[in-house]
Every structure is written in structure tokens, then in C-alpha cells.
């Protein structure tokens, strides 16, 4: 795995140590964020990259909210650099063997994604980008692996970034961009269609 060694090690240490209690502490908080964008989301045909997937809460959310998830044609690749977060996701998947072939997990740095260009048509990234040593690099890597017109859903912790800088970075690359800045939610959420 290729990453900015100093910052990468710090992030891995942080999330490896919070992995055992991450879901009990953050599940409902994260689900509230997903609810902001999922009302119109169509799962059929999606090739999703979940950038900074953690323990797989988005997978849990999809599993809970899409009755026909087992028969829906979609795929999801979860990417994270914390081995402990991924272990929890992997353990979870073992209980849903019927979905195993649709979900894959990769340990990697979001700034150096090990995928060919234009592999995905949907990006989810919740509460992860603020951890990157270089957000611009992480965002451009995500753009590289996405097809043009990909659906893009990104959230970042408001307190950890310069929100205007982040909007300025993303805005030129999205059409139909919607910014969700709900006072009760700690993240700024941005959705739109990728215009490469
Ligand atoms: C706050 S958690 C969010 C997890 C998940 N998206 C959710 O909604 O619950 C942030 C995750 O991003 C991962 N992460 C942070 N920086 C990363 C990087 N540069 N590359 C890959 N994963 C990273 C962390 O390991 C952690 O699992």
C-alpha cells in the first residue's frame, strides 16, 4: 500500500483503535447523513466505490433500505486504509454470503487507488476526505476511477476543513450540484453528477 507514511500511519492507528466501538458510537450519526441523500437513489446498475468505507455502514444502510438488494444488479467496492475497520466489514459480509460476490474490500490509500480509470459509476465517500494529507490528490484519484456522469456523494466533517475551499475544489467537476448543510449534521454533504 502506497501512502503518505507519517499521516497515513496516524490515520491507521486512529481508526484501528476506534474500530471496536466505531459502530456503537457512530452508526445512527452516519445513518442520518446517508438519509439526507438516499431518498432518490436507484441502486440497480450501480458500480459503487465507497471511498473510506470503514466498517461498511453504507452497506448496512443499503441492506436495510433496499428490500430487493439480493436480486438487484449492483456492485460495491469498499476502500479503506485501516485493517481493523475492514476486518469488521469483512466479518459482517460473511453473514451475508449471498451478497458476497457483489461486495469487495480493498485496503488502499484514497490518494493512490489501485483501480483502472473509469471503473465505477457511483462514488460514496462519507466523513473520510477530511483525513487525507492531500484532499486535491484524493479527489482527483476518485475522479480518475469514475466514469463521466457518475453519481457522486461526498461528505466531510465541517469542523475539520475549510468548507469554501472544499466546495471550490468540487464545484467545477459537478453538474446539478447540491450542497446539504443541515445544522443538525456535522458534515457538509455534496452531491452531483460528474462532468469530467
Ligand atoms: C469517520 S470514518 C467513516 C467511515 C464510513 N465512511 C462511514 O460512513 O461510517 C473515516 C474512514 O476513512 C478512512 N480513511 C481515512 N483516510 C484514508 C485514506 N487516505 N485512505 C483510505 N482510507 C482512509 C479511515 O480509516 C476510516 O475508516
Coordinates of C-alpha atoms and ligand atoms in Angstrom, one line a residue:
X1 CA 0.0 0.0 0.0
X2 CA 1.3 3.4 -1.1
X3 CA 0.6 6.3 1.2
X4 CA 2.0 9.5 2.9
X5 CA 3.8 7.5 5.6
X6 CA 3.5 9.9 8.5
X7 CA -0.1 10.9 8.1
X8 CA -1.2 7.5 6.9
X9 CA 0.3 5.8 9.9
X10 CA -1.5 8.2 12.2
X11 CA -4.9 7.6 10.5
X12 CA -4.4 3.9 10.5
X13 CA -3.6 4.0 14.3
X14 CA -6.6 6.3 15.0
X15 CA -9.1 4.1 13.1
X16 CA -7.6 0.8 14.2
X17 CA -8.1 1.8 17.8
X18 CA -11.6 3.2 17.3
X19 CA -12.8 0.2 15.2
X20 CA -14.1 -2.0 18.1
X21 CA -16.5 0.7 19.2
X22 CA -17.0 2.7 15.9
X23 CA -20.4 1.3 15.1
X24 CA -21.9 1.6 18.6
X25 CA -20.8 5.2 18.7
X26 CA -21.4 6.4 15.2
X27 CA -23.9 4.1 13.4
X28 CA -27.0 6.3 14.0
X29 CA -25.0 9.5 13.3
X30 CA -23.8 8.1 10.0
X31 CA -27.2 6.8 9.0
X32 CA -28.6 10.3 9.5
X33 CA -26.1 11.6 6.9
X34 CA -27.0 8.8 4.4
X35 CA -30.7 9.7 4.8
X36 CA -30.0 13.2 3.5
X37 CA -29.2 11.8 0.1
X38 CA -30.7 8.4 -0.4
X39 CA -34.4 9.2 -0.9
X40 CA -33.9 9.2 -4.7
X41 CA -31.0 6.8 -5.0
X42 CA -31.5 4.0 -7.5
X43 CA -29.3 1.0 -6.7
X44 CA -29.9 -1.0 -9.9
X45 CA -26.9 -1.0 -12.2
X46 CA -24.6 0.9 -9.9
X47 CA -20.9 0.2 -9.7
X48 CA -20.1 1.9 -6.5
X49 CA -16.8 2.8 -4.9
X50 CA -17.2 3.6 -1.2
X51 CA -14.1 5.6 -0.5
X52 CA -13.1 5.3 3.2
X53 CA -15.7 2.6 3.7
X54 CA -14.8 2.0 7.3
X55 CA -16.8 -0.9 8.9
X56 CA -19.3 -0.8 6.0
X57 CA -22.1 1.3 7.4
X58 CA -23.3 2.3 3.9
X59 CA -23.6 -1.4 3.1
X60 CA -25.7 -1.9 6.2
X61 CA -27.8 1.1 5.2
X62 CA -28.4 -0.2 1.7
X63 CA -29.1 -3.7 3.0
X64 CA -31.7 -2.3 5.4
X65 CA -33.4 0.0 3.0
X66 CA -33.5 -1.9 -0.3
X67 CA -35.8 -4.9 0.1
X68 CA -34.7 -6.3 -3.3
X69 CA -30.9 -5.9 -2.7
X70 CA -30.3 -9.6 -3.2
X71 CA -31.8 -9.6 -6.7
X72 CA -30.6 -6.1 -7.7
X73 CA -27.7 -5.9 -10.1
X74 CA -25.0 -3.7 -8.5
X75 CA -21.5 -3.9 -7.1
X76 CA -19.7 -2.1 -4.3
X77 CA -16.0 -1.9 -3.7
X78 CA -15.1 -0.6 -0.2
X79 CA -11.7 1.0 0.1
X80 CA -10.1 1.9 3.4
X81 CA -6.6 2.0 4.9
X82 CA -7.5 0.8 8.3
X83 CA -7.1 -3.0 8.5
X84 CA -9.2 -3.2 11.7
X85 CA -12.2 -1.2 10.2
X86 CA -12.0 -3.5 7.1
X87 CA -11.9 -6.7 9.3
X88 CA -15.2 -5.7 10.9
X89 CA -16.7 -5.1 7.4
X90 CA -15.4 -8.4 6.2
X91 CA -16.8 -10.2 9.2
X92 CA -20.2 -8.6 8.5
X93 CA -20.1 -9.7 4.9
X94 CA -19.5 -13.3 5.9
X95 CA -23.1 -13.2 7.4
X96 CA -24.5 -12.2 4.0
X97 CA -22.9 -14.8 1.8
X98 CA -25.5 -14.2 -0.9
X99 CA -24.2 -10.7 -1.3
X100 CA -20.5 -11.6 -1.2
X101 CA -20.0 -11.6 -5.0
X102 CA -21.4 -8.1 -5.2
X103 CA -19.2 -6.6 -2.5
X104 CA -15.4 -6.4 -2.4
X105 CA -13.0 -4.8 0.0
X106 CA -9.6 -3.4 -0.8
X107 CA -7.0 -2.0 1.6
X108 CA -5.6 1.1 0.0
X109 CA -5.0 4.8 0.3
X110 CA -7.6 7.1 -1.3
X111 CA -4.8 9.1 -2.7
X112 CA -3.4 6.1 -4.7
X113 CA -6.3 4.0 -5.8
X114 CA -5.4 0.6 -7.3
X115 CA -8.0 0.6 -10.0
X116 CA -8.0 1.3 -13.7
X117 CA -9.6 4.5 -14.9
X118 CA -13.4 4.8 -15.3
X119 CA -14.2 1.6 -13.4
X120 CA -17.1 3.0 -11.3
X121 CA -20.3 4.9 -12.0
X122 CA -21.0 5.9 -8.4
X123 CA -18.9 7.4 -5.6
X124 CA -19.9 7.4 -2.0
X125 CA -17.5 8.9 0.4
X126 CA -18.8 9.8 3.9
X127 CA -16.7 11.5 6.6
X128 CA -13.4 10.4 5.1
X129 CA -11.8 13.1 2.9
X130 CA -11.0 15.4 5.8
X131 CA -8.5 12.8 6.9
X132 CA -6.4 12.9 3.7
X133 CA -3.0 14.5 3.6
X134 CA -3.8 15.9 0.2
X135 CA -7.6 16.3 -0.4
X136 CA -7.0 17.5 -4.0
X137 CA -5.0 14.3 -4.8
X138 CA -7.6 12.1 -3.2
X139 CA -10.4 13.9 -5.1
X140 CA -8.6 13.7 -8.4
X141 CA -7.9 9.9 -7.8
X142 CA -11.6 9.4 -7.3
X143 CA -12.4 11.3 -10.5
X144 CA -9.9 9.2 -12.4
X145 CA -11.6 5.9 -11.4
X146 CA -15.1 7.3 -12.1
X147 CA -16.9 7.3 -15.4
X148 CA -18.1 10.6 -16.8
X149 CA -21.6 11.3 -15.5
X150 CA -21.0 9.2 -12.4
X151 CA -23.3 9.9 -9.4
X152 CA -21.2 11.5 -6.7
X153 CA -22.0 11.8 -3.0
X154 CA -19.3 13.2 -0.7
X155 CA -19.4 14.3 2.9
X156 CA -16.7 15.9 5.0
X157 CA -16.6 17.0 8.6
X158 CA -17.3 20.7 8.6
X159 CA -15.1 21.4 11.6
X160 CA -12.1 19.8 10.0
X161 CA -11.9 21.6 6.7
X162 CA -12.2 25.0 5.0
X163 CA -15.7 24.4 3.6
X164 CA -15.4 27.1 0.9
X165 CA -12.1 25.6 -0.3
X166 CA -13.7 22.2 -0.5
X167 CA -16.7 23.5 -2.4
X168 CA -14.4 25.4 -4.8
X169 CA -12.5 22.1 -5.4
X170 CA -15.5 20.1 -6.2
X171 CA -17.8 22.6 -7.9
X172 CA -16.1 22.8 -11.3
X173 CA -16.4 19.0 -11.7
X174 CA -20.1 18.5 -10.9
X175 CA -23.3 19.3 -12.7
X176 CA -26.6 19.6 -10.8
X177 CA -24.5 20.1 -7.7
X178 CA -26.5 20.2 -4.4
X179 CA -24.9 21.2 -1.1
X180 CA -26.6 20.0 2.0
X181 CA -25.7 22.0 5.1
X182 CA -28.0 20.8 7.8
X183 CA -27.3 22.5 11.2
X184 CA -28.0 19.2 12.9
X185 CA -25.5 17.3 10.9
X186 CA -21.7 17.6 11.5
X187 CA -20.8 17.0 7.8
X188 CA -21.2 19.2 4.7
X189 CA -22.7 16.9 2.1
X190 CA -22.3 17.4 -1.6
X191 CA -23.9 15.5 -4.4
X192 CA -23.9 15.9 -8.1
X193 CA -23.2 14.3 -11.5
X194 CA -19.6 14.2 -12.5
X195 CA -18.6 16.3 -15.5
X196 CA -15.1 15.2 -16.4
Ligands
LIG1 C1 -15.1 8.6 10.0 S1 -14.7 7.1 9.2 C2 -16.0 6.9 8.1 C3 -16.3 5.5 7.7 C4 -17.5 5.3 6.8 N1 -17.4 6.1 5.5 C5 -18.8 5.7 7.5 O1 -19.7 6.4 6.9 O2 -19.0 5.1 8.6 C6 -13.3 7.5 8.1 C7 -12.7 6.3 7.4 O3 -11.8 6.8 6.4 C8 -10.7 6.0 6.4 N2 -9.6 6.8 5.8 C9 -9.1 8.0 6.2 N3 -8.1 8.4 5.4 C10 -8.0 7.5 4.5 C11 -7.1 7.3 3.3 N4 -6.2 8.3 3.0 N5 -7.3 6.2 2.6 C12 -8.2 5.3 2.9 N6 -9.0 5.3 3.9 C13 -8.9 6.4 4.7 C14 -10.4 5.7 7.9 O4 -9.6 4.5 8.0 C15 -11.9 5.4 8.4 O5 -12.3 4.1 8.2

